XYZ file of C-alpha atoms in Angstrom:
670
model
C 0.056 -0.066 0.350
C 0.923 3.439 -0.914
C 0.859 6.285 1.706
C -1.679 8.786 1.154
C -1.431 11.973 0.174
C -4.402 13.095 1.519
C -2.887 16.651 2.838
C -4.405 20.415 2.533
C -2.425 22.380 0.386
C -1.970 24.574 4.267
C -0.130 21.674 5.622
C 1.527 20.745 2.259
C 2.652 24.381 2.434
C 4.058 24.777 6.157
C 5.276 21.379 6.281
C 7.323 21.956 3.467
C 8.486 25.051 4.839
C 9.692 23.161 7.818
C 11.851 20.308 5.902
C 13.533 22.935 3.729
C 14.342 24.221 6.651
C 15.472 20.736 8.551
C 17.288 20.102 4.884
C 18.846 23.317 5.268
C 19.947 22.973 8.606
C 20.857 18.998 7.857
C 23.683 20.571 4.750
C 25.650 22.482 7.679
C 25.747 19.853 10.132
C 25.677 16.363 8.505
C 28.023 14.333 5.669
C 24.980 12.964 4.328
C 26.219 13.693 0.526
C 29.491 12.459 1.145
C 28.273 8.698 2.781
C 25.623 8.933 0.322
C 26.943 5.737 -1.649
C 27.428 3.604 1.395
C 24.140 4.249 3.004
C 22.387 2.427 -0.939
C 24.740 -0.391 -0.073
C 23.880 -0.748 3.522
C 20.457 -0.313 2.620
C 20.065 -2.418 0.051
C 21.850 -5.012 1.453
C 19.343 -5.656 5.147
C 15.563 -5.951 3.053
C 14.609 -7.519 5.277
C 14.031 -5.006 8.072
C 11.271 -2.959 8.815
C 10.628 1.058 8.538
C 7.462 3.128 9.582
C 6.319 6.099 7.817
C 5.127 8.852 8.996
C 3.655 11.431 6.749
C 2.784 15.286 8.907
C -0.064 16.615 7.520
C -0.710 19.865 9.305
C -1.512 18.058 13.003
C -1.908 14.198 12.242
C 0.011 11.362 11.644
C -0.746 8.276 9.883
C 1.002 5.154 10.642
C 0.895 2.482 7.437
C 2.963 -0.378 7.544
C 5.593 -1.237 4.999
C 5.801 -4.615 3.780
C 9.271 -5.622 2.736
C 8.848 -6.780 -0.606
C 10.851 -3.465 -2.743
C 8.418 -0.244 -2.692
C 8.681 2.637 -5.076
C 8.844 5.083 -2.729
C 10.266 7.845 -4.971
C 7.074 8.581 -5.696
C 5.808 9.807 -2.668
C 8.953 11.662 -1.451
C 8.852 13.678 -4.937
C 4.429 15.295 -3.790
C 5.878 15.499 0.114
C 8.963 14.903 2.463
C 8.800 11.991 4.858
C 9.843 12.200 8.054
C 11.432 8.381 9.500
C 10.754 7.319 13.171
C 13.403 4.971 12.820
C 14.471 1.826 15.433
C 16.621 -0.746 15.797
C 16.017 -4.218 13.929
C 15.517 -5.758 17.326
C 12.999 -3.069 18.283
C 9.159 -2.313 18.577
C 7.587 -0.741 15.241
C 4.098 -0.269 16.971
C 4.110 3.596 17.990
C 0.635 5.648 19.077
C -1.443 6.657 15.889
C -2.564 9.807 17.066
C 0.996 11.595 17.759
C 0.290 15.647 18.132
C 1.870 18.138 15.923
C 5.818 19.015 16.157
C 4.742 22.540 17.493
C 2.767 21.127 20.764
C 3.814 20.153 23.528
C 3.610 16.829 24.733
C 1.146 14.977 26.416
C 1.492 14.636 30.481
C 1.347 10.975 29.901
C 3.318 11.158 26.938
C 5.560 8.266 27.009
C 9.325 7.915 25.478
C 10.199 4.704 23.316
C 10.625 2.301 25.299
C 14.542 1.084 23.709
C 16.124 2.739 21.094
C 16.485 6.118 20.128
C 13.486 8.219 18.489
C 14.985 9.143 15.225
C 13.315 11.850 13.016
C 15.003 11.699 9.562
C 14.684 13.586 6.735
C 13.913 11.764 3.233
C 15.118 13.217 -0.399
C 13.560 12.277 -3.374
C 16.998 10.706 -4.398
C 16.807 8.871 -1.513
C 15.974 4.557 -1.431
C 17.318 3.470 2.155
C 14.215 1.912 4.294
C 16.277 0.555 7.065
C 18.116 2.326 9.148
C 21.604 1.514 10.029
C 23.842 2.953 13.249
C 27.297 4.613 11.348
C 24.022 6.718 10.455
C 22.612 7.864 13.899
C 25.364 10.878 14.024
C 22.946 12.211 11.089
C 20.288 15.266 11.468
C 17.097 15.097 13.961
C 14.790 17.353 15.137
C 13.746 17.674 18.978
C 9.857 17.443 18.572
C 9.452 19.699 21.501
C 10.957 22.556 20.994
C 11.219 21.979 17.169
C 15.093 22.518 16.247
C 17.598 20.366 14.757
C 19.289 18.161 16.945
C 21.454 15.514 17.341
C 19.064 13.192 19.894
C 15.350 12.835 20.071
C 14.953 13.804 24.446
C 17.800 12.827 24.735
C 17.410 12.933 29.035
C 14.905 10.588 28.193
C 17.159 7.503 26.424
C 20.370 8.140 28.845
C 21.632 4.763 27.506
C 22.086 6.219 23.765
C 23.899 8.223 24.840
C 27.898 7.690 24.666
C 29.393 7.137 28.242
C 32.499 9.820 27.755
C 29.627 12.455 26.708
C 26.997 11.295 29.346
C 30.302 12.555 31.978
C 31.008 15.448 30.076
C 28.067 16.747 30.410
C 27.740 15.851 33.878
C 30.661 17.970 34.865
C 29.226 20.935 32.577
C 26.444 20.935 34.292
C 27.984 20.808 37.863
C 30.740 22.990 36.709
C 28.039 25.250 35.445
C 26.362 25.076 39.533
C 29.420 25.423 40.759
C 30.760 28.986 42.204
C 34.098 30.162 39.710
C 37.559 29.512 41.579
C 38.523 32.386 42.907
C 42.670 32.887 41.267
C 44.942 34.668 43.676
C 47.389 36.842 42.356
C 50.135 39.590 43.661
C 47.483 41.947 43.737
C 44.537 39.870 45.159
C 46.176 37.664 47.687
C 44.215 35.273 49.886
C 43.009 36.840 52.915
C 45.372 34.524 55.405
C 48.970 35.811 53.704
C 47.961 39.365 55.517
C 47.987 37.733 59.357
C 50.910 35.185 58.246
C 52.977 38.289 57.481
C 51.798 40.460 60.364
C 53.060 37.365 62.615
C 56.392 37.038 60.613
C 57.465 40.884 62.099
C 56.400 40.456 65.304
C 59.390 37.886 65.110
C 62.569 38.134 66.291
C 65.269 37.914 64.095
C 66.060 34.555 64.907
C 62.739 33.652 64.870
C 62.290 34.693 60.846
C 65.720 33.057 60.268
C 64.190 29.939 61.752
C 60.938 30.418 60.191
C 63.067 30.961 56.605
C 64.604 28.244 57.129
C 61.564 25.549 57.754
C 59.293 27.261 54.798
C 62.651 27.050 52.411
C 62.173 23.183 53.425
C 59.220 22.890 52.721
C 59.045 24.196 49.128
C 59.160 22.247 46.181
C 62.420 23.276 44.058
C 60.218 25.176 41.313
C 59.778 27.265 44.381
C 63.132 27.620 45.871
C 64.245 28.234 41.753
C 61.309 31.414 42.049
C 62.710 32.333 45.424
C 65.799 32.601 43.644
C 65.119 35.162 40.956
C 63.389 37.230 43.713
C 66.678 37.585 45.602
C 69.769 37.108 42.978
C 68.774 40.675 41.859
C 69.058 42.359 45.259
C 73.270 41.710 45.392
C 73.796 42.326 41.498
C 72.876 46.349 42.025
C 75.424 48.039 41.123
C 76.266 49.999 44.401
C 79.918 51.474 43.804
C 77.828 53.506 40.301
C 74.594 54.381 43.320
C 77.274 55.951 45.088
C 78.773 59.532 45.688
C 81.902 59.831 43.742
C 84.027 60.372 47.264
C 81.766 57.016 48.892
C 82.884 54.793 46.420
C 86.647 55.445 46.314
C 87.036 55.253 49.865
C 85.001 51.957 49.021
C 87.776 50.880 46.317
C 90.490 51.897 48.594
C 89.672 49.031 51.107
C 90.456 46.770 47.799
C 93.996 45.280 46.930
C 95.696 46.344 43.957
C 94.870 43.283 42.203
C 91.235 43.144 42.931
C 91.199 47.032 41.987
C 92.448 46.198 38.644
C 89.537 43.788 38.022
C 87.068 46.097 39.518
C 88.657 49.076 35.893
C 87.238 46.517 33.577
C 83.394 45.769 34.872
C 82.581 48.586 33.620
C 83.084 51.908 31.965
C 81.600 54.209 34.981
C 83.952 51.802 37.641
C 87.336 52.152 35.056
C 86.921 55.817 35.602
C 86.854 55.237 39.450
C 89.225 52.485 39.811
C 91.718 54.278 37.921
C 91.866 57.665 39.969
C 95.549 59.570 40.484
C 94.863 59.763 44.119
C 93.357 55.810 44.859
C 97.101 54.847 43.301
C 98.293 57.522 45.412
C 97.972 56.159 48.390
C 98.353 52.245 47.492
C 101.390 53.543 46.235
C 102.505 54.872 49.586
C 100.935 51.228 51.416
C 103.758 49.781 49.346
C 106.052 51.455 49.719
C 106.530 53.728 46.235
C 107.375 57.090 46.967
C 107.213 58.646 44.074
C 104.853 58.869 40.650
C 106.368 57.683 37.015
C 105.349 59.810 34.597
C 108.512 59.259 32.231
C 106.728 55.398 32.154
C 103.306 56.795 31.948
C 104.500 58.926 29.576
C 105.722 55.961 27.445
C 103.008 54.603 27.405
C 100.181 57.145 26.983
C 100.055 56.747 23.040
C 99.223 53.071 23.400
C 95.871 54.142 25.236
C 92.736 54.725 24.360
C 91.541 59.006 24.233
C 88.720 58.004 26.366
C 91.123 55.965 29.606
C 92.464 57.821 32.513
C 96.197 58.427 32.958
C 97.071 57.987 36.133
C 100.489 58.535 36.936
C 100.465 56.687 40.040
C 98.499 54.086 39.335
C 101.628 53.953 36.194
C 104.249 54.197 38.631
C 101.967 51.402 40.091
C 102.229 49.133 37.538
C 105.705 49.403 37.291
C 106.690 48.323 40.445
C 104.229 45.197 40.190
C 106.373 43.901 37.057
C 108.989 44.813 38.592
C 108.689 42.782 41.431
C 107.079 40.008 38.904
C 111.079 40.062 37.214
C 113.217 39.264 40.587
C 110.259 36.984 41.510
C 109.331 34.618 38.455
C 110.641 35.870 34.346
C 113.414 34.477 33.072
C 116.475 36.614 34.345
C 118.909 38.000 31.378
C 122.117 37.391 31.201
C 123.838 39.499 33.377
C 126.619 42.631 32.557
C 130.360 41.605 33.287
C 132.526 43.863 34.483
C 136.315 42.333 34.227
C 138.750 45.234 36.971
C 141.115 44.715 39.516
C 143.205 41.267 37.352
C 143.600 38.909 40.168
C 142.822 40.932 43.186
C 139.747 41.017 46.137
C 137.637 43.355 45.683
C 136.655 45.139 49.136
C 134.112 47.327 48.817
C 131.457 48.324 46.493
C 129.080 51.433 45.908
C 126.041 52.186 43.591
C 124.275 54.726 43.760
C 122.302 55.666 40.171
C 123.705 54.856 36.945
C 127.405 55.228 38.956
C 128.835 51.554 40.197
C 132.578 51.882 42.208
C 134.450 49.475 43.232
C 137.827 49.298 45.470
C 140.088 46.830 45.915
C 143.089 45.496 47.523
C 144.991 46.121 44.460
C 145.469 50.536 46.124
C 142.599 51.039 43.283
C 139.301 52.294 42.977
C 137.053 51.770 39.322
C 133.628 53.614 38.243
C 131.413 52.004 35.885
C 128.411 52.687 33.902
C 126.307 50.173 34.961
C 123.935 50.671 31.766
C 126.675 50.316 29.483
C 129.087 48.506 31.681
C 131.641 49.882 30.601
C 134.573 51.176 33.194
C 134.378 54.929 33.146
C 137.745 55.602 34.633
C 140.682 54.270 37.510
C 141.238 56.028 40.742
C 144.463 55.904 41.674
C 146.599 57.320 44.326
C 146.348 54.936 47.268
C 150.231 53.455 47.874
C 147.893 50.615 50.127
C 144.974 48.435 49.542
C 141.513 50.556 49.556
C 139.505 48.842 52.519
C 136.461 51.232 53.167
C 134.182 53.511 50.397
C 131.032 55.905 50.507
C 129.562 57.538 47.917
C 127.345 60.504 47.552
C 126.430 61.950 44.263
C 129.686 62.573 41.985
C 131.882 62.433 45.198
C 133.601 59.159 46.357
C 135.464 59.380 49.205
C 138.038 55.828 49.988
C 139.891 54.518 53.302
C 142.887 52.510 53.115
C 146.036 51.084 55.056
C 148.219 53.835 53.907
C 146.246 55.564 56.440
C 144.619 58.372 54.824
C 141.373 58.923 53.192
C 140.854 60.562 49.894
C 137.703 62.184 48.275
C 137.952 61.479 44.599
C 135.269 63.396 41.729
C 133.870 60.709 39.736
C 133.701 63.244 36.470
C 136.751 63.725 36.196
C 138.551 60.750 38.160
C 140.747 63.780 39.893
C 141.296 63.944 43.733
C 140.421 66.980 45.281
C 141.209 65.844 48.795
C 143.528 63.708 50.949
C 143.053 63.164 54.207
C 145.547 62.408 57.070
C 145.784 62.201 60.418
C 145.122 58.111 61.039
C 147.813 56.554 62.151
C 146.225 53.456 61.025
C 143.803 51.758 58.293
C 141.078 52.870 57.806
C 139.024 50.303 58.438
C 135.359 52.132 58.071
C 133.306 55.403 57.797
C 129.917 56.627 57.076
C 129.573 59.932 55.022
C 126.159 62.503 56.518
C 125.677 65.060 53.955
C 129.316 67.002 53.531
C 130.709 65.229 56.830
C 132.534 62.351 57.425
C 133.446 59.825 59.828
C 136.526 57.214 59.893
C 136.897 54.865 62.627
C 140.857 53.291 62.342
C 142.543 50.516 63.868
C 144.152 52.922 65.818
C 141.074 53.391 68.086
C 140.093 55.886 67.403
C 137.418 58.509 65.393
C 137.582 61.105 62.906
C 134.995 63.677 61.940
C 135.954 65.406 58.329
C 134.604 68.216 56.248
C 135.312 66.777 53.199
C 134.551 70.474 50.971
C 137.816 71.292 52.370
C 139.115 68.093 53.711
C 139.499 69.528 57.308
C 139.477 67.861 60.463
C 136.322 68.627 61.907
C 137.064 65.751 65.901
C 138.726 63.520 67.244
C 137.411 61.277 69.273
C 139.043 59.196 71.301
C 137.541 56.503 74.498
C 137.987 52.697 72.754
C 140.912 50.592 73.486
C 141.327 48.349 70.539
C 140.376 48.848 67.079
C 136.652 50.897 65.201
C 135.406 48.572 63.290
C 131.892 49.895 62.193
C 130.077 53.318 62.818
C 127.261 54.648 62.494
C 126.159 58.938 61.727
C 123.095 60.200 61.379
C 124.524 63.890 61.748
C 124.075 64.757 64.944
C 125.416 61.728 66.533
C 128.439 59.036 66.112
C 127.749 55.504 67.258
C 131.227 53.329 66.801
C 131.455 49.618 67.606
C 134.951 48.452 68.485
C 136.962 45.665 68.770
C 137.485 45.821 73.074
C 133.881 44.701 73.074
C 131.955 48.415 73.874
C 129.412 50.164 71.277
C 129.997 54.015 72.160
C 127.892 57.451 71.847
C 129.588 60.371 70.632
C 128.761 63.655 70.879
C 130.954 65.037 67.892
C 130.512 68.668 68.315
C 131.909 67.994 71.605
C 133.991 64.927 71.097
C 131.245 64.103 74.535
C 131.322 60.080 74.737
C 128.142 59.971 76.286
C 127.499 56.198 76.594
C 129.354 53.301 76.685
C 126.881 50.419 75.736
C 128.287 47.535 77.980
C 127.119 43.674 77.722
C 128.963 42.220 74.580
C 131.340 39.836 75.248
C 133.108 39.087 71.369
C 134.361 41.639 69.607
C 131.665 43.680 67.731
C 131.671 43.283 63.464
C 128.440 45.273 62.823
C 126.392 47.959 63.877
C 123.233 50.165 62.602
C 120.997 53.515 63.444
C 117.825 55.189 63.205
C 118.855 57.408 65.149
C 116.553 55.963 68.402
C 118.298 52.551 68.233
C 121.052 51.224 68.905
C 121.476 47.141 66.919
C 125.075 45.826 67.197
C 125.945 42.209 65.981
C 129.220 40.468 67.378
C 131.785 37.533 68.042
C 130.082 36.453 70.784
C 127.033 35.375 68.466
C 123.937 37.835 69.869
C 122.887 41.006 68.942
C 121.961 43.734 70.831
C 119.255 46.269 71.155
C 120.012 49.369 72.861
C 117.739 52.498 73.869
C 120.625 55.295 72.838
C 118.444 58.119 74.805
C 118.992 56.162 77.677
C 122.038 54.013 76.357
C 120.018 50.523 78.016
C 119.993 47.416 76.947
C 116.310 46.790 75.406
C 116.764 43.203 73.939
C 119.220 40.698 73.239
C 118.677 38.874 70.008
C 119.675 34.599 70.608
C 119.414 32.340 67.609
C 123.060 32.682 65.647
C 125.702 30.175 66.192
C 128.414 32.314 65.170
C 129.491 36.030 63.816
C 127.181 38.441 62.442
C 129.095 39.741 59.981
C 126.287 42.508 58.441
C 122.848 43.854 59.539
C 120.009 46.353 57.867
C 117.827 48.357 59.729
C 114.867 49.432 58.331
C 111.540 50.518 59.546
C 111.970 48.846 63.347
C 112.740 45.267 61.325
C 116.112 43.871 61.676
C 118.108 41.923 58.891
C 120.539 39.649 60.277
C 123.513 37.376 58.196
C 125.432 34.979 59.861
C 128.617 33.082 59.834
C 126.668 30.529 60.109
C 124.976 30.326 57.609
C 121.272 31.917 58.217
C 119.802 35.020 58.104
C 117.312 36.521 60.620
C 114.582 38.799 60.530
C 114.066 40.393 63.373
C 111.319 42.337 64.993
C 113.222 45.048 67.616
C 110.545 46.347 69.006
C 109.705 43.332 70.596
C 112.651 41.673 70.781
C 110.920 38.960 68.210
C 112.779 36.633 65.891
C 109.846 36.835 63.080
C 111.818 35.103 59.946
C 114.170 32.367 59.389
C 116.204 31.807 55.736
C 117.153 28.542 55.892
C 115.842 25.225 54.822
C 117.179 23.186 52.414
C 118.118 26.685 49.992
C 120.147 27.871 52.276
C 123.723 29.325 51.929
C 126.321 26.167 52.407
C 128.158 28.891 53.785
C 128.908 32.325 55.958
C 126.749 34.638 53.930
C 128.855 37.751 53.616
C 126.805 40.513 52.493
C 122.661 40.925 52.777
C 120.507 43.900 51.166
C 116.637 43.943 51.719
C 113.695 45.711 51.550
C 109.421 45.816 51.652
C 109.732 42.758 49.647
C 112.482 40.891 49.332
C 115.850 40.027 51.048
C 119.169 39.008 49.024
C 122.064 37.817 50.851
C 125.549 36.653 49.187
C 127.976 33.812 50.950
C 130.933 32.568 50.230
C 129.329 29.377 48.929
C 129.005 31.684 45.209
C 125.677 32.154 45.990
C 122.756 35.058 45.678
C 119.682 33.854 47.005
C 116.425 35.936 46.834
C 113.820 35.992 49.851
C 110.872 37.035 50.635
C 110.441 39.000 53.391
C 107.278 38.640 55.297
C 107.286 34.782 54.199
C 110.398 33.506 54.690
C 110.493 31.379 51.687
C 113.143 31.070 49.275
C 112.375 32.357 45.682
C 114.975 32.045 43.506
C 119.377 32.053 43.128
C 120.141 35.501 41.417
C 124.217 33.913 40.244
C 125.483 30.435 41.371
C 129.172 31.063 40.152
C 129.882 27.197 38.690
C 133.331 27.297 40.877
C 130.934 27.906 44.082
C 131.942 25.811 46.915
C 135.435 24.791 44.772
C 136.517 28.187 45.829
C 134.489 30.659 44.060
C 132.538 33.339 46.017
C 130.770 36.440 45.942
C 132.204 39.025 48.404
C 129.684 42.066 48.255
C 126.654 42.821 46.823
C 124.486 46.308 46.200
C 120.879 46.461 44.507
C 118.120 49.320 43.871
C 115.225 48.520 42.565
C 115.828 47.632 38.915
C 119.763 46.281 39.489
C 121.254 44.091 41.545
C 125.285 44.646 41.064
C 127.406 41.043 42.841
C 131.486 41.743 43.466
C 132.849 37.905 42.499
C 136.121 36.291 42.798
C 137.597 33.615 44.296
C 140.950 33.655 46.821
C 142.309 30.392 45.212
C 141.868 31.812 41.514
C 139.341 29.838 40.458
C 136.911 32.697 39.572
C 137.688 35.345 37.606
C 137.945 38.098 40.146
C 134.696 40.920 38.057
C 131.223 42.857 38.370
C 128.127 41.023 37.457
C 125.308 43.558 36.727
C 121.601 42.101 36.761
C 118.987 44.153 35.256
C 114.958 43.365 36.279
C 114.017 46.538 34.969
C 110.761 46.576 32.660
C 111.280 46.782 28.730
C 109.394 48.880 27.219
C 109.031 48.202 23.958
């Protein structure tokens, strides 16, 4: 039986409009055209399934059964689109014949289909599908309640037809919509508890706060600790130097060591300008014992500087001093200049000032050398006995000899200006101060001379044996002799102020700084005396033999002994600060020494010159090591300035030629 076509024109027109609207909606939400071929194949293969067609006409819907054999549906669908209610194959097809119009609300006793989903499908003129299939359940559907396009009819009434995942999602969405929206706390909107916690934190003591922070960090996750670091680290990375006033910033920088100051200058332009302040480096130079600027050095390097850099003469002086120190300590040494003279005689005295070297020998002569070129400028001839003592100031040289005279020489011309007669034995020692020189002789007397006119001003008599050493500061004369005595004199009154008794053997060496007298004796002791009262303040014990040489600077005494050791003392406390010994110590008697605030230089009968650190007492290296050392080679005397070292070497048995070695540690300016 064919479906009925008895429909009013009004109902036909209204339904057609609804179906056309549904078809338009269906075209945008389904994939009918893409799946048509697959749909047809499935429909043709399931001819045994049943279908119920409901024709909508006004408010009436007619139900007719359709046999299993083939029906011509195209004719009916061309006149009126049909809405098909499809059931699953295993479900019942019994539907109430008097369904209301879709626009009307469902009756109160309306019951949903017991099983399956009630689907309202649109049929087109080209559709021949009579049997629904599971794969098409997602096609466009109509909500019979609201006349709206939808996927399912009455989904709330048929939960079994809803996919479990979608059901759960819809349930969660409904729950979220109904629940209050969670508050996301930010820096501007913190939890109220934070304010209470912070107020409690502020009431705690410092110890309690630290404990709270410790416990807080222990409970934090790594990401939270990392966040703390990101907040804290910038607080310690502020350029506080640039933020400070210049005067305060410079005061802060004065506490840095020079090497740290040089590193700070590499930080940025502002730090560099501060770190190169000339007054700042003047203080660093003063602390390092550098007493003058180095304008020549800085001017030589000025052409290598950038226009924006600041030239500091004091910094240049400090850097030059540092490079010189490194040359002394570790840099490879240049080959020394060799100054040969005096044949095979002994060099008994040595002076070094500026670029001029003066050597005296037992060959009755003195020689003047250029420290720069190594050439002998002139030989001073006139003494009739060996020269055993000398002094030099500028271009004036004074010499004392076994011929019992002193001579005054002009170093520029080699002329003997004066010959000073008066002593009756060898002039063994002397000390020059200004225009006066004090000489000590084996005749047990001391004489004060005016070197300008050669006149003997005063004679100091009182020692009972040969005078071996003398010191003069322009006011007082201090002398040590073989009579075990040390005497303090007022030369102008020719009066002995104090006789310092205590040594039990000959006095061989003296130092005097205007306040303290330090004497070294063959009795192995060193005594520190107060010149004002004549009292012995300290007896320095530790050496095992004759103290042959000493130097005193700023209350620091360095003594060299025939026991092959060198000691550093504090004369105010009497404490031995360092003993320069160990595996690198000298192997024979120390013959001479010299020191500054960095180094101690010592020479010995073993043919070596050694360099030591004055503060730590550590051996640095050998500056000279004669091949003949240990077999007769000797270093008799040494003299050094800031950049050069002069050594008088030779031997008493002919194994080493008598000569001067000049070592240069100056900076090479390229």
